[in-house]
CSV table of C-alpha atoms in Angstrom, one decimal:
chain,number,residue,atom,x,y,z
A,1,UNK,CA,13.7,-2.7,-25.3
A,2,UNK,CA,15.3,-3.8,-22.4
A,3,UNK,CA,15.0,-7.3,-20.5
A,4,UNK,CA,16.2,-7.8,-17.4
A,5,UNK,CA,15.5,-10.9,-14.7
A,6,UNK,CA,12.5,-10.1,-12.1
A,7,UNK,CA,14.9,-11.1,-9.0
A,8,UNK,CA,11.7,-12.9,-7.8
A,9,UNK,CA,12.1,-16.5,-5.8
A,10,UNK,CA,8.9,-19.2,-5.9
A,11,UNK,CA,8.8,-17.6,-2.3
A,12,UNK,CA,8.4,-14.2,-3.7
A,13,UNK,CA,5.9,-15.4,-6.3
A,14,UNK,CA,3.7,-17.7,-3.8
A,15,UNK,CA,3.6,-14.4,-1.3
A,16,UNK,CA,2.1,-12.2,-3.8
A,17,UNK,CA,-0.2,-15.2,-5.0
A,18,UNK,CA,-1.3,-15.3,-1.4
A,19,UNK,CA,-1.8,-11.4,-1.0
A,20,UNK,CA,-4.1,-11.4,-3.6
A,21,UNK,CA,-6.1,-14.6,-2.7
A,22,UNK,CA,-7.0,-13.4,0.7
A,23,UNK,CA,-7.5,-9.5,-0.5
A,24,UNK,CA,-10.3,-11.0,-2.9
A,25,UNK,CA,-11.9,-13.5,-0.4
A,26,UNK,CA,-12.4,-10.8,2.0
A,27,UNK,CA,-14.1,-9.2,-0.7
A,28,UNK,CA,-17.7,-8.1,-0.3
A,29,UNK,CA,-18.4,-7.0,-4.2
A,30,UNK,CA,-18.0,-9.4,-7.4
A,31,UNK,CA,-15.9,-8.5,-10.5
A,32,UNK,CA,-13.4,-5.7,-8.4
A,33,UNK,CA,-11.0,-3.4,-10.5
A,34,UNK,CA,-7.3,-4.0,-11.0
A,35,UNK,CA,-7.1,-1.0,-9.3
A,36,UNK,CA,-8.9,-1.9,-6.2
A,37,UNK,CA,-7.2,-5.3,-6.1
A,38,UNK,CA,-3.8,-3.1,-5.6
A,39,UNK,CA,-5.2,-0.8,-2.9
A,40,UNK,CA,-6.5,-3.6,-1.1
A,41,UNK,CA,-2.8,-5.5,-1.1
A,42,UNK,CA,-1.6,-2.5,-0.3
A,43,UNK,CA,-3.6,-1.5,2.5
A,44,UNK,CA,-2.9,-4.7,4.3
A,45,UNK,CA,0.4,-5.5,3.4
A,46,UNK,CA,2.4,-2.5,2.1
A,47,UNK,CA,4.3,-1.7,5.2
A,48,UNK,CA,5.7,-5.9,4.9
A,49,UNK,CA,7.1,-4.5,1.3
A,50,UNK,CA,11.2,-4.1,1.3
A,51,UNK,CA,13.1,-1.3,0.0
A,52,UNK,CA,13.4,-3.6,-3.3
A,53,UNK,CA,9.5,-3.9,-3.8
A,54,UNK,CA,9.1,-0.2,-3.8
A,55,UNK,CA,12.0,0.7,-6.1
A,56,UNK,CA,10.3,2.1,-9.8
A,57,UNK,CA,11.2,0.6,-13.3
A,58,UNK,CA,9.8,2.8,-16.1
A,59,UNK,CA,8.0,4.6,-13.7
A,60,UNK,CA,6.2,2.1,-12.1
A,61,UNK,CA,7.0,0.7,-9.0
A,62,UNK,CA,8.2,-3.1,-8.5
A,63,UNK,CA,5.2,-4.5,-6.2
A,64,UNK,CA,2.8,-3.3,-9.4
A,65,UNK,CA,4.6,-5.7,-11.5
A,66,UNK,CA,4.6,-8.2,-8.8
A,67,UNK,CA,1.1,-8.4,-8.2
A,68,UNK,CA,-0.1,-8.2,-11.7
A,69,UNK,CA,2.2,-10.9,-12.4
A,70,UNK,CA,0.8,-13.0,-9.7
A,71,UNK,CA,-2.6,-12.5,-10.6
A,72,UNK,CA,-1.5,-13.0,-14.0
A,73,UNK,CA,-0.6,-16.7,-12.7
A,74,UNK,CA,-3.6,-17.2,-10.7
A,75,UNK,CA,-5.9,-16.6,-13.3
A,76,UNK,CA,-3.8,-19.0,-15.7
A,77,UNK,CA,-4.2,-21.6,-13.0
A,78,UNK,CA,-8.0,-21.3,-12.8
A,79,UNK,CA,-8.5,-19.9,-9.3
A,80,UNK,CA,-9.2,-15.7,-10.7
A,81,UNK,CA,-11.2,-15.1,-13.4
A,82,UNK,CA,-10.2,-11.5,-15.2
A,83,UNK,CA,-12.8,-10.4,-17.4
A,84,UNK,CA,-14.8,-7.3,-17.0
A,85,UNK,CA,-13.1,-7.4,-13.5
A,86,UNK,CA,-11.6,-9.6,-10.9
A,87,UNK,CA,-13.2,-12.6,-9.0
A,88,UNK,CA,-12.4,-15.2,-7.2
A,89,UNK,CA,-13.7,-19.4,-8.9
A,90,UNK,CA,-14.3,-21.4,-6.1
A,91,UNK,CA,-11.5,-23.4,-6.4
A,92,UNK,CA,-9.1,-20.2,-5.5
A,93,UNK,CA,-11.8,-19.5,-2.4
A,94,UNK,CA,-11.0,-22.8,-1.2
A,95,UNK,CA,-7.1,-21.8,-1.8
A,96,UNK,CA,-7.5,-18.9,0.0
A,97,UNK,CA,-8.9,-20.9,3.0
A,98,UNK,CA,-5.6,-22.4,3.4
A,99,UNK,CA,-4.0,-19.3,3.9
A,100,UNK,CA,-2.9,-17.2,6.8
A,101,UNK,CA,-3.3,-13.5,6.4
A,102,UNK,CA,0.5,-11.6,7.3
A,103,UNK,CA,0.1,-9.9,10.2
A,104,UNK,CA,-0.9,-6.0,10.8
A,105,UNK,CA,2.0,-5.3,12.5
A,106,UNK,CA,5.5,-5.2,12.3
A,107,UNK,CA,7.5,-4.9,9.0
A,108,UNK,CA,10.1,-4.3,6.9
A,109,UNK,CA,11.4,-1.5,8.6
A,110,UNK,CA,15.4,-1.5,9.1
A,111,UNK,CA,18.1,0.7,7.6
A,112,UNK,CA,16.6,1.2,4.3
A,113,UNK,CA,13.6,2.7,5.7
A,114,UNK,CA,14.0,6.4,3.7
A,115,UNK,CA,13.7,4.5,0.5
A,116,UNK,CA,10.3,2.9,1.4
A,117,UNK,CA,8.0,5.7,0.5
A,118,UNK,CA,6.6,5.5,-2.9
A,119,UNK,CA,9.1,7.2,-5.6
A,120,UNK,CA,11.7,7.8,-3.5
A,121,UNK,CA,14.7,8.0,-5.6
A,122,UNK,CA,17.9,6.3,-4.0
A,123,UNK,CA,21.3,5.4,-4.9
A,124,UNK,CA,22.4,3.5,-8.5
A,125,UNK,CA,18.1,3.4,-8.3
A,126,UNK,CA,15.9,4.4,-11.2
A,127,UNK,CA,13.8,7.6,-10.3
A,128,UNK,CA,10.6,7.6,-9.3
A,129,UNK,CA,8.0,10.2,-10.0
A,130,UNK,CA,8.8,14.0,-8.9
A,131,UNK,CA,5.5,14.5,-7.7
A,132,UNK,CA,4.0,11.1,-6.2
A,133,UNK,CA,0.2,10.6,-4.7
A,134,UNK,CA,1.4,9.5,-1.0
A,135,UNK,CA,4.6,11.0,1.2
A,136,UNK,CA,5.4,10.5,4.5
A,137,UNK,CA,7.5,13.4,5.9
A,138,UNK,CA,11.0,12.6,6.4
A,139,UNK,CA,11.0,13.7,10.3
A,140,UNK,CA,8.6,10.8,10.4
A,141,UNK,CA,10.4,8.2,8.4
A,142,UNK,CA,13.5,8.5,10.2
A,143,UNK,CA,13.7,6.9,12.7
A,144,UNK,CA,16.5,9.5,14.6
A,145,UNK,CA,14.6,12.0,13.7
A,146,UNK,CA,11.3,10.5,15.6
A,147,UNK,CA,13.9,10.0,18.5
A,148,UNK,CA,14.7,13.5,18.3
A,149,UNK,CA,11.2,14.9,18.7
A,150,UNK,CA,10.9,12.5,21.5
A,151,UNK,CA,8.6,10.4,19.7
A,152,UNK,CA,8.3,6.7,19.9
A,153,UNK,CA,10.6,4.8,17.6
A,154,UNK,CA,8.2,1.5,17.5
A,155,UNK,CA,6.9,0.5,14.2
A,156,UNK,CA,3.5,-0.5,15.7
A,157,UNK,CA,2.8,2.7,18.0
A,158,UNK,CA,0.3,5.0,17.5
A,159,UNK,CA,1.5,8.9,16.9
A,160,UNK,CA,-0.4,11.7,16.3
A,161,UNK,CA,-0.2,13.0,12.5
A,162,UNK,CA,-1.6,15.4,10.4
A,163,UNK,CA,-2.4,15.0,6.6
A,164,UNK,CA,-2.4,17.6,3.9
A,165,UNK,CA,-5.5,17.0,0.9
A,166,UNK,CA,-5.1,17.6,-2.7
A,167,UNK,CA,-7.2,20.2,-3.5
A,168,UNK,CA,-6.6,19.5,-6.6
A,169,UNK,CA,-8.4,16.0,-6.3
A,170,UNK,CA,-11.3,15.6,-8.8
A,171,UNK,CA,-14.8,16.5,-6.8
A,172,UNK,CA,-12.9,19.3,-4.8
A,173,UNK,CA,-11.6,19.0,-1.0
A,174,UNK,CA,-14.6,16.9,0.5
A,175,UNK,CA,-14.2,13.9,-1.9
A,176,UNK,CA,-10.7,13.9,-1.5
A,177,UNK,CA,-11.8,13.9,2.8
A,178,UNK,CA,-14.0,11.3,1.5
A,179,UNK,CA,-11.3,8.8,-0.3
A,180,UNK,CA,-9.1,9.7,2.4
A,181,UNK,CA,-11.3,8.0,5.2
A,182,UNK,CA,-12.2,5.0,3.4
A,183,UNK,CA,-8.0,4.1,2.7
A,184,UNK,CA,-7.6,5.1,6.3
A,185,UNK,CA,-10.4,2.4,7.5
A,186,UNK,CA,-9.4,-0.1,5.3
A,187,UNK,CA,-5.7,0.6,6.9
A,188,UNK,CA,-6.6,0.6,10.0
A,189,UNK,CA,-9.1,-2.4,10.2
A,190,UNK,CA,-11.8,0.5,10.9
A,191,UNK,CA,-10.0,1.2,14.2
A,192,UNK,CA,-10.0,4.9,13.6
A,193,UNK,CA,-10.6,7.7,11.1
A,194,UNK,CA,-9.3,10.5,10.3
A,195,UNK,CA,-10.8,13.9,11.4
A,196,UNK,CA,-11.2,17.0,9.2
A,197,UNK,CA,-9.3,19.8,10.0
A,198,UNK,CA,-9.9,23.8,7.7
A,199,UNK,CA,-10.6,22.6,4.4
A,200,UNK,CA,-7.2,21.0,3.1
A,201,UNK,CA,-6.1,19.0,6.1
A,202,UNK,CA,-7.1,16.0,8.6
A,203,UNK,CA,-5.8,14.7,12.0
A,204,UNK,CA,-5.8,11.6,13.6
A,205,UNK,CA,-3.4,8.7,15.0
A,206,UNK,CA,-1.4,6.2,12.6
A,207,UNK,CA,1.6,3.9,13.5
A,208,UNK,CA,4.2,3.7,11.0
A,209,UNK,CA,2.9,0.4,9.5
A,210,UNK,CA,-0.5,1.9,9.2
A,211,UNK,CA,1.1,5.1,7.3
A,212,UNK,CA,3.2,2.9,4.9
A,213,UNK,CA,0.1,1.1,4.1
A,214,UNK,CA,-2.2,4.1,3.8
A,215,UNK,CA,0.3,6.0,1.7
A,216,UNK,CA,1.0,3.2,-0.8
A,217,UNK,CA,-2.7,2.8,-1.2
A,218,UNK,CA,-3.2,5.9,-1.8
A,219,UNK,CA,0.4,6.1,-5.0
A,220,UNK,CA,-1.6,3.1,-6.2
A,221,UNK,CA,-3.8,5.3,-8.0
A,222,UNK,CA,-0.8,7.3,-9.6
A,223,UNK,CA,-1.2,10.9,-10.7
């Protein structure tokens, strides 16, 4: 066994507490999966994560532990209740009241952008997965390489993309259309959707906040 210190601040701590407060008050079910809970932080936050949240230890990425930990804390402190699933006690509604949600654009982007995709390996870094649920394209995370194709290097501008299913995906090419389009509404606000395109593709416009976010959603299930 090896123990090694988190590397998370109170701030750290208190911005995961919050992600998870205002991903549950939005809620419209009762007694939500873990599983959920992570999409949901994910799809409206993961393209705010730095290079260090995505990095993997035992092949799990950081912001997993993060959050769990977090919600870990909030149920210790009375405002989640984790039973058959996740809900909110009233006292962490009215805590979540108090909170302002990050905003949808913007980010994290910078210099260590490559590494940001979920299981990207990088230097002195543990490995992630080979084969990972979510990728963006490398000619789309790089940023000189979006210059190159004379597309727009803003973090926040819509480009036109093109996504490739997993046929293998349990139900076959339609559910995985299916789980597609609801991650893509719930990363977009509902702004857009994806369109279908043959059987094993779909179009449709993302910025790169909106991909991060759709992509880490969609590792969040793992294999």
């Amino acid at each position: 066994m090896t123990v090694e210190p988190d590397g998370a601040s109170d701030g750290d701590r208190g911005l995961w507490r919050s992600r998870i407060l205002l991903a549950l008050a939005d809620a419209t079910d009762d007694h939500l999966s873990e599983l959920w809970l992570l999409q949901e932080v994910a799809a409206r936050t993961a393209h705010r994560f730095t290079a260090y949240d995505r990095t993997y230890v035992q092949g799990v990425p950081r912001w997993h532990g993060a959050a769990r930990a977090a919600l870990a804390t909030l149920s210790g402190d009375g405002l989640v209740m984790v039973d058959e699933g996740v809900v909110l006690t009233d006292a962490g509604r009215e805590a979540a009241g108090h909170l302002t949600p990050e905003p949808l654009t913007g980010g994290e982007a910078g210099a260590d952008e490559a590494s940001e995709e979920p299981g990207s390996p990088a230097g002195g870094r543990e490995r992630g997965p080979l084969v990972t649920p979510g990728v963006i394209a490398t000619p789309l995370r790089d940023p000189r390489a979006r210059a190159e194709m004379r597309f727009p290097g803003g973090e926040d501008v819509q480009l036109p993309v093109m996504v490739e299913l997993n046929l293998r995906y349990a139900g076959g090419p339609r559910a995985a259309f299916a789980a597609l389009a609801s991650l893509w509404q719930r990363c977009t606000g509902e702004r857009s959707e994806p369109l279908p395109l043959a059987e094993d593709y779909a179009t449709g416009t993302l910025s790169m906040s909106e991909m991060k976010r759709l992509v880490t959603a969609d590792a969040a299930a793992g294999d």
